[in-house]
GROMACS .gro file of N, CA and C in nm:
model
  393
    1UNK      N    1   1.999   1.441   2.036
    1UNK     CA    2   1.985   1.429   1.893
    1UNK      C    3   2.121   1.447   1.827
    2UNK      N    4   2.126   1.371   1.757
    2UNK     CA    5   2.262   1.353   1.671
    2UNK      C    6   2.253   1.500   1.512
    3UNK      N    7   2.385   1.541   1.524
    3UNK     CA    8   2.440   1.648   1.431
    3UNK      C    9   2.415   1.558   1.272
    4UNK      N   10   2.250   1.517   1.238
    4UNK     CA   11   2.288   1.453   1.129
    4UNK      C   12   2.091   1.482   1.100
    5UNK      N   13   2.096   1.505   0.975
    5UNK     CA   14   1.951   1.540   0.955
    5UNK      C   15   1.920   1.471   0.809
    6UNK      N   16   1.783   1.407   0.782
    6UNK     CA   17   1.745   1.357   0.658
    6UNK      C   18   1.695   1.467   0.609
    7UNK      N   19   1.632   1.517   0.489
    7UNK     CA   20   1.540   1.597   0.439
    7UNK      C   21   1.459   1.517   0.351
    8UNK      N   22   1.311   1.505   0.334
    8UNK     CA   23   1.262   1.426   0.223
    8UNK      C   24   1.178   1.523   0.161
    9UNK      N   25   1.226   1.499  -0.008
    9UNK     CA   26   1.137   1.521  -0.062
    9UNK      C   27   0.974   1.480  -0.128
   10UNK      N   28   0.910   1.515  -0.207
   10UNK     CA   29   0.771   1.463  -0.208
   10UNK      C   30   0.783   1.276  -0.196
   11UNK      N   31   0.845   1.273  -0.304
   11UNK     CA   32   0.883   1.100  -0.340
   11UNK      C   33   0.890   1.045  -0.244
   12UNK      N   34   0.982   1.109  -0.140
   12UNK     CA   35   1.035   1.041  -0.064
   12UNK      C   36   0.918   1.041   0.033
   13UNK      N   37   0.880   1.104   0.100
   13UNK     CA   38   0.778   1.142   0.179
   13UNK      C   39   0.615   1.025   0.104
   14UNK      N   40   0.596   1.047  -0.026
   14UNK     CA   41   0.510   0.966  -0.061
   14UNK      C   42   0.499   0.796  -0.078
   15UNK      N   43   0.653   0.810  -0.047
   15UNK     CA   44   0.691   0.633  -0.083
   15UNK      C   45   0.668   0.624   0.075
   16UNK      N   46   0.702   0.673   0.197
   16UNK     CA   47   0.711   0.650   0.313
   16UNK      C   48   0.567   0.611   0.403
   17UNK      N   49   0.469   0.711   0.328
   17UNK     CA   50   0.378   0.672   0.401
   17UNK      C   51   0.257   0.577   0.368
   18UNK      N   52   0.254   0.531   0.241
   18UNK     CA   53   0.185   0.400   0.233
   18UNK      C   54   0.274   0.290   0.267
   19UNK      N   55   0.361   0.292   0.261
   19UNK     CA   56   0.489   0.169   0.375
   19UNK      C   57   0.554   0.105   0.240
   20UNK      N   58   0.614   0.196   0.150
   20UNK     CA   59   0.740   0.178   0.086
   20UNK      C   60   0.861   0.112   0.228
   21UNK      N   61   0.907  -0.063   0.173
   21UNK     CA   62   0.955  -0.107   0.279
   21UNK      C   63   1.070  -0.032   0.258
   22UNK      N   64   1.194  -0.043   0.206
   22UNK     CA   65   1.273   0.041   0.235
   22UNK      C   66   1.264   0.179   0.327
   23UNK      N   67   1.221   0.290   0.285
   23UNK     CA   68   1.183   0.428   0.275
   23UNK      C   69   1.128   0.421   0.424
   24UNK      N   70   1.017   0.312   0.491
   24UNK     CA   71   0.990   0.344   0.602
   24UNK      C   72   1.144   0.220   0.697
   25UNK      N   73   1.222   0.183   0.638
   25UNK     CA   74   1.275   0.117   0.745
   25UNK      C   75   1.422   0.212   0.767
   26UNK      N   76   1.420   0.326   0.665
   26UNK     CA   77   1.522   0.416   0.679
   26UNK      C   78   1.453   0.522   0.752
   27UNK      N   79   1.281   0.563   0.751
   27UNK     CA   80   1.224   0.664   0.876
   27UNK      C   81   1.268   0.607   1.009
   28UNK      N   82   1.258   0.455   1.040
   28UNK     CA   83   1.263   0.382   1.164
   28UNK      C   84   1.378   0.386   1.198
   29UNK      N   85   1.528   0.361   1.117
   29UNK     CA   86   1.640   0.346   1.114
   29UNK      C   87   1.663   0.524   1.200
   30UNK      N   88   1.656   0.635   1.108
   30UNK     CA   89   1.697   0.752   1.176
   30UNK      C   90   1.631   0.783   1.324
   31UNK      N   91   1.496   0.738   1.302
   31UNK     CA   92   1.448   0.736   1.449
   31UNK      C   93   1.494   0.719   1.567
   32UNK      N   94   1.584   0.562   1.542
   32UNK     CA   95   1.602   0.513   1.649
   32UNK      C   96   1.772   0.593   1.676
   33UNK      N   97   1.834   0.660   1.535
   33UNK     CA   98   1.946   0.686   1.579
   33UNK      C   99   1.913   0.852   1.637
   34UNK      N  100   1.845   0.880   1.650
   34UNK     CA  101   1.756   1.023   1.664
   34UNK      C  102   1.827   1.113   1.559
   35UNK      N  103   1.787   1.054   1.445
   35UNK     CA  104   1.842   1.167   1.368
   35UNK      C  105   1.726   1.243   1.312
   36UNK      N  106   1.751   1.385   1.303
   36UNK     CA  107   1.667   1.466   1.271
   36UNK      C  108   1.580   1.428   1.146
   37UNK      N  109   1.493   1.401   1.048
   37UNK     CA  110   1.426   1.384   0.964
   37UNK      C  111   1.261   1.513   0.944
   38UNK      N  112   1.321   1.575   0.866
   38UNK     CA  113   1.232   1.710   0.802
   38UNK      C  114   1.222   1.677   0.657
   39UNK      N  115   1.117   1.803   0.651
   39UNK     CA  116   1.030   1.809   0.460
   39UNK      C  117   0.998   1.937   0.524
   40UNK      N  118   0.925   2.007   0.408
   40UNK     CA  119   0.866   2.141   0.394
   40UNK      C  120   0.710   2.090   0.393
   41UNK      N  121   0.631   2.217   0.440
   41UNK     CA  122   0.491   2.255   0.455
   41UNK      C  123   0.483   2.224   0.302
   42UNK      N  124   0.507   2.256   0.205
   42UNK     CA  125   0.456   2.272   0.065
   42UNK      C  126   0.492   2.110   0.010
   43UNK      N  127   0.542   2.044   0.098
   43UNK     CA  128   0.637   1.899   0.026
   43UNK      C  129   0.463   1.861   0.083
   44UNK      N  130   0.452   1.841   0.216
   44UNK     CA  131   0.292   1.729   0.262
   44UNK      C  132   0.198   1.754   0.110
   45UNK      N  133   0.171   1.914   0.136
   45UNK     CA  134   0.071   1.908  -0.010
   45UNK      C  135   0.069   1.847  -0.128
   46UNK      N  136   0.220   1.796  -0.195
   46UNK     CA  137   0.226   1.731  -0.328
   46UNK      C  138   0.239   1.578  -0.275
   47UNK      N  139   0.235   1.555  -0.170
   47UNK     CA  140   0.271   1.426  -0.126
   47UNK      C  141   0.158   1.358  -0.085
   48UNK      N  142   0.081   1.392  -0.018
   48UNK     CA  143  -0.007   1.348   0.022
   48UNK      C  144  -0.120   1.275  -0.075
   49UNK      N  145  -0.192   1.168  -0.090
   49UNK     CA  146  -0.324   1.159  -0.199
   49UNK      C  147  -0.375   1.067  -0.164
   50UNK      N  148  -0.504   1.028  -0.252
   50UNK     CA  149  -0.589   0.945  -0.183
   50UNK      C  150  -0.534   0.775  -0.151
   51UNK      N  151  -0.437   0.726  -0.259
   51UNK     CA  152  -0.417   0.573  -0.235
   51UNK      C  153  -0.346   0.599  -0.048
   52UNK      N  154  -0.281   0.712  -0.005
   52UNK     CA  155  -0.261   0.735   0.158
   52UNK      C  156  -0.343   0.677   0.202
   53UNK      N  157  -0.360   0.595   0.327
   53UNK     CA  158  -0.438   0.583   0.438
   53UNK      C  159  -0.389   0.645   0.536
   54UNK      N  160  -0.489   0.749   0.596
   54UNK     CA  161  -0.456   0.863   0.674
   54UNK      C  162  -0.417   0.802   0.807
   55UNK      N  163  -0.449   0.714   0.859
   55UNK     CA  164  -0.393   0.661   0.995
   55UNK      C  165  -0.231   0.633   0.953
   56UNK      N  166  -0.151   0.591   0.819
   56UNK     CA  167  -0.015   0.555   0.803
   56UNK      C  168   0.038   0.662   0.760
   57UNK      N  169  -0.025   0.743   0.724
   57UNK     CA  170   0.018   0.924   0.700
   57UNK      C  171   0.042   1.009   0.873
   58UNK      N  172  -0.049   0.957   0.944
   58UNK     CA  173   0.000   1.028   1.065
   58UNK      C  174   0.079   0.961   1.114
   59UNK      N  175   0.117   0.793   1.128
   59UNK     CA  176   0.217   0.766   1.177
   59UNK      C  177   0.381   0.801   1.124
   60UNK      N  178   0.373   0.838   1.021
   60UNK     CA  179   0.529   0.848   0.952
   60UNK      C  180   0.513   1.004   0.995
   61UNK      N  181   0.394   1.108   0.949
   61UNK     CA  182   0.396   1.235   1.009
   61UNK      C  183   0.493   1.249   1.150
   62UNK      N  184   0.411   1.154   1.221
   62UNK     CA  185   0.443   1.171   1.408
   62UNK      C  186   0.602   1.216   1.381
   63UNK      N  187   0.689   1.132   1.271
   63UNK     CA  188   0.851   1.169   1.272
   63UNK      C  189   0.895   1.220   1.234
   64UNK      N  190   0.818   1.307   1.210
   64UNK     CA  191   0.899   1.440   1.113
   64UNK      C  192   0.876   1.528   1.124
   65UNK      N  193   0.999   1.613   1.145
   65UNK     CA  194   0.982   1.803   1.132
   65UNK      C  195   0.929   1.871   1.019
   66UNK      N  196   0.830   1.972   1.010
   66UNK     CA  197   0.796   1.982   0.906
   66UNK      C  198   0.786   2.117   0.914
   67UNK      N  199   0.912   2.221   0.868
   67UNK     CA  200   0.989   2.325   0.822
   67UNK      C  201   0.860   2.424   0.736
   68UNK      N  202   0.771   2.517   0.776
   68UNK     CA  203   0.720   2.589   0.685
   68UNK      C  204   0.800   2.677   0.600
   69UNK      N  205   0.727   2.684   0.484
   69UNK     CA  206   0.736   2.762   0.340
   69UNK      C  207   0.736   2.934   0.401
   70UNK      N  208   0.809   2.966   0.470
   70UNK     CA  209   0.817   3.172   0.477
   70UNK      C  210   0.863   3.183   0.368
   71UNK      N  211   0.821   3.350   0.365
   71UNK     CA  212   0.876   3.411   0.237
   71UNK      C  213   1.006   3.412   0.268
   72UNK      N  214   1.118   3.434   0.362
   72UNK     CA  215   1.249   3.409   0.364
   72UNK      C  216   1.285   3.271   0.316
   73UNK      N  217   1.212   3.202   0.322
   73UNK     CA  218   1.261   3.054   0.235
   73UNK      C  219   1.220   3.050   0.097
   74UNK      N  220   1.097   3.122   0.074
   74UNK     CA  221   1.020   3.147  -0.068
   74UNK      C  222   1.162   3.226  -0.121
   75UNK      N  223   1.204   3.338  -0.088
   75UNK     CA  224   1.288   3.407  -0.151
   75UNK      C  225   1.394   3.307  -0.207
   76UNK      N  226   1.459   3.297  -0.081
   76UNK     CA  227   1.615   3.171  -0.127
   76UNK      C  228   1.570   3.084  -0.225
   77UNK      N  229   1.425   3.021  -0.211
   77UNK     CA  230   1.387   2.932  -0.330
   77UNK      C  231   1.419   2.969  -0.479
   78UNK      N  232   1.354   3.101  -0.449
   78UNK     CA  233   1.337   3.181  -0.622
   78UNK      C  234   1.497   3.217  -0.626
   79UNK      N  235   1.572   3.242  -0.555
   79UNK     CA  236   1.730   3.268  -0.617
   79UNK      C  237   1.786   3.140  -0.664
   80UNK      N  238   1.773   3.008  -0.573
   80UNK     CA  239   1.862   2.906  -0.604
   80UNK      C  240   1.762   2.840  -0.747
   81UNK      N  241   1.668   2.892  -0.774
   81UNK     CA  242   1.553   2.861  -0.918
   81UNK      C  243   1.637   2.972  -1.042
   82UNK      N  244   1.659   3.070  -1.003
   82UNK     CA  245   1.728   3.195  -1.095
   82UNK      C  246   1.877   3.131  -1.124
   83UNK      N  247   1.963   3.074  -1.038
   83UNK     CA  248   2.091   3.092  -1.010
   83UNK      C  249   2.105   2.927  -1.126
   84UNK      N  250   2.035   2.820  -1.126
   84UNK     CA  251   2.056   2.731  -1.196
   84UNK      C  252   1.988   2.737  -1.323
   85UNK      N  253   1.891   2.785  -1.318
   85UNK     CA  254   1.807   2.819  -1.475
   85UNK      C  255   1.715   2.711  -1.477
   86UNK      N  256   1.629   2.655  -1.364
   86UNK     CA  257   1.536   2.563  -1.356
   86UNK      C  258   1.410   2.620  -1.290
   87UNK      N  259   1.323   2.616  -1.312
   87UNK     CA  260   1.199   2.655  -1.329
   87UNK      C  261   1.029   2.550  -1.329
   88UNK      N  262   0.955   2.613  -1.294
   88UNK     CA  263   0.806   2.525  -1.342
   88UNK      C  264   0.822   2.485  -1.147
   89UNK      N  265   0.657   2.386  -1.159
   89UNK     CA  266   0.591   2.328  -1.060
   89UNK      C  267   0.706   2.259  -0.974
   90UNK      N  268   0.742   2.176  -1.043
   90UNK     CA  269   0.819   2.025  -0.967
   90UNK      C  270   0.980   2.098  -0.942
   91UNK      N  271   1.021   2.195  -1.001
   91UNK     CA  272   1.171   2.232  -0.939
   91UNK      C  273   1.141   2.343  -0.862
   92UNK      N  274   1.002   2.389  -0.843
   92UNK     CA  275   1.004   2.483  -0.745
   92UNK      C  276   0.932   2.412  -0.598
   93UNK      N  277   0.898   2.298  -0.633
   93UNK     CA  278   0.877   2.226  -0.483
   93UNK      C  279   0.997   2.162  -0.443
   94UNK      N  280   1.078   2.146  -0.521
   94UNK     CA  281   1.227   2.096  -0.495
   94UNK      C  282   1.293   2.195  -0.447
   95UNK      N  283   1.275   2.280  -0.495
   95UNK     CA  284   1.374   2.420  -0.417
   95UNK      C  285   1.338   2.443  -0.274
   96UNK      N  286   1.220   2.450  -0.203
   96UNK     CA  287   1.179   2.425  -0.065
   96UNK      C  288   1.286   2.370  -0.002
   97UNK      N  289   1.251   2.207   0.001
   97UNK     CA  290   1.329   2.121   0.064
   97UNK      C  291   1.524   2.132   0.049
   98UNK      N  292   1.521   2.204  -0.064
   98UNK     CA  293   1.653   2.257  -0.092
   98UNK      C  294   1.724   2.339   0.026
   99UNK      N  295   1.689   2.433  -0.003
   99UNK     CA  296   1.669   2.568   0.132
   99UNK      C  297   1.663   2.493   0.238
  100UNK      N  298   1.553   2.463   0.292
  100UNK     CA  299   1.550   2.362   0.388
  100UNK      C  300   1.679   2.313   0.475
  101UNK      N  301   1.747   2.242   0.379
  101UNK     CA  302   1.861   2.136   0.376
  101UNK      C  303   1.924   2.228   0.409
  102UNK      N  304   1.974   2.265   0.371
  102UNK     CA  305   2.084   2.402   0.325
  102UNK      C  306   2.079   2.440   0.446
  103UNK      N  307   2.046   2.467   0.542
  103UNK     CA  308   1.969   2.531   0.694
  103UNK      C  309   2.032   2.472   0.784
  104UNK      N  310   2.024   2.325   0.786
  104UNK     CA  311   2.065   2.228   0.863
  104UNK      C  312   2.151   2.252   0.911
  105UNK      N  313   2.205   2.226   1.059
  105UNK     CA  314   2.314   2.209   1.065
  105UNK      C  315   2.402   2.025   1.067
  106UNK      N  316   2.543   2.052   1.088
  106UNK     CA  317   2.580   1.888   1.046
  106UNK      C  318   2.581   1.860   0.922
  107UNK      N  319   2.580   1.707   0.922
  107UNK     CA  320   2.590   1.588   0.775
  107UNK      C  321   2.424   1.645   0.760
  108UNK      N  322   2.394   1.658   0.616
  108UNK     CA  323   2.232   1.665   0.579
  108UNK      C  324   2.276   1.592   0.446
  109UNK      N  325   2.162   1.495   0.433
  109UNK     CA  326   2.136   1.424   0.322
  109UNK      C  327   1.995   1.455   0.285
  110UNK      N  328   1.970   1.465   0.164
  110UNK     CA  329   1.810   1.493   0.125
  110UNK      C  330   1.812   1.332   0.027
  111UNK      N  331   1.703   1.277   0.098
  111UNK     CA  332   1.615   1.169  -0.055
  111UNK      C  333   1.559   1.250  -0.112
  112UNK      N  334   1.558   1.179  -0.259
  112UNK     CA  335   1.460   1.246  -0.370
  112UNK      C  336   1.500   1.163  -0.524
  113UNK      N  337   1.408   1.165  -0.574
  113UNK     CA  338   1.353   1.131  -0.723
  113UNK      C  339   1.418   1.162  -0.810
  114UNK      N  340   1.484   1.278  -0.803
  114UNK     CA  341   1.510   1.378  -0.903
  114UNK      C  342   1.672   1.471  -0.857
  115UNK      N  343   1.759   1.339  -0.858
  115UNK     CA  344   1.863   1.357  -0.779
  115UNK      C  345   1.946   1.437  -0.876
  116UNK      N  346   1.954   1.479  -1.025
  116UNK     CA  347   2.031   1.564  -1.085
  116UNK      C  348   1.982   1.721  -1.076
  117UNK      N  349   1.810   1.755  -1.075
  117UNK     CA  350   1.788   1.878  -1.011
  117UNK      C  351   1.787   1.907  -0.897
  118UNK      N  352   1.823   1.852  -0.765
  118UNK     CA  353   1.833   1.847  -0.650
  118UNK      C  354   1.983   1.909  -0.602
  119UNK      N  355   2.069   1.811  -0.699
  119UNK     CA  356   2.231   1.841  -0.690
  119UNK      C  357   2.257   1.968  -0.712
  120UNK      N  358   2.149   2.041  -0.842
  120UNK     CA  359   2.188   2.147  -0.859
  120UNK      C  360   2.138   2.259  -0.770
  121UNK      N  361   2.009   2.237  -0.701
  121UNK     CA  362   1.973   2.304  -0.571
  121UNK      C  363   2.030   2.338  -0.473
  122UNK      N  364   2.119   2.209  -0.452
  122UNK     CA  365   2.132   2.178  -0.291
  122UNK      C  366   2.298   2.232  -0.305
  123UNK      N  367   2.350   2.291  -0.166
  123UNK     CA  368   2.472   2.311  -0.152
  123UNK      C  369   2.561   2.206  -0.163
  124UNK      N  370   2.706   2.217  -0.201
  124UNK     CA  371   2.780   2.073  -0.206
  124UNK      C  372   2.810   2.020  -0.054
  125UNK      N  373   2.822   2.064   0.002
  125UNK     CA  374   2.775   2.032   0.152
  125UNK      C  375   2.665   1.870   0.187
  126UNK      N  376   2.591   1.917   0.104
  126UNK     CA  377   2.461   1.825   0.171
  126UNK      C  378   2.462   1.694   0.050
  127UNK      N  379   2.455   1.599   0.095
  127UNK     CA  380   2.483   1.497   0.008
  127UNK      C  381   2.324   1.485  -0.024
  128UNK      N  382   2.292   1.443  -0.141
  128UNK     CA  383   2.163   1.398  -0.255
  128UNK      C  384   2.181   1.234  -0.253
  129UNK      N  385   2.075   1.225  -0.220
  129UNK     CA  386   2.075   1.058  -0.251
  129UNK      C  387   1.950   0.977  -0.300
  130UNK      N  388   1.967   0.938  -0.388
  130UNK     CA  389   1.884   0.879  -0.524
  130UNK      C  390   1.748   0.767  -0.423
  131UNK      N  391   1.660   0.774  -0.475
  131UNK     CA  392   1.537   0.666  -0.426
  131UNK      C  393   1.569   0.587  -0.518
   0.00000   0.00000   0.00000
């Protein structure tokens, strides 16, 4: 496995598994370069919904690491939430995958939606890159 990891957030994760062509030809793309590709336990929950068809939800699943929510990651969440002054539902599921990233070792890039609260999450280290 190559020193290089994706992180996805909900978006990203939700565009992937009803077969957003892009989104799944960049799951296939890291695949084949074996690059690591993770999300958080708490990312499936906002991601997941009914337009999914659960057979194309387990296939994009099959490729991905999926990093649980501990309170040692809950914590770092709520500091890097304190430390920028962002708050509520959607920047605290962003902070997960934040942490997350942050973890990695190597190049880490996170997709996501919401690439100006992300930037401010994520270490300058880990490059943010816009859906």
């Amino acid at each position: 496995m190559t020193d290089v990891c994706f992180v996805l957030d909900c978006e990203a994760l939700s565009r992937a598994a009803p077969g957003d062509s892009p989104m799944k030809a960049r799951l296939k793309d890291a695949h084949r370069a074996r690059i690591r590709v993770v999300t958080s336990s708490m990312t499936l929950i906002e991601a997941c919904h009914s337009r999914i068809r659960r057979g194309e939800w387990n296939r994009v699943m099959s490729r991905i690491a999926v990093e649980p929510v501990t309170k040692d990651i809950a914590d770092e969440a709520i500091g890097l939430l304190s430390e920028t002054g962002l708050h509520g539902h959607e920047d605290a599921v962003d902070a997960a995958p934040a942490v997350i990233a942050g973890r990695q070792r190597g190049r880490v890039a996170v997709f996501t939606s919401d690439e100006d609260d992300m930037r401010k999450l994520c270490r300058p280290e880990v490059q943010v890159r816009a859906l």
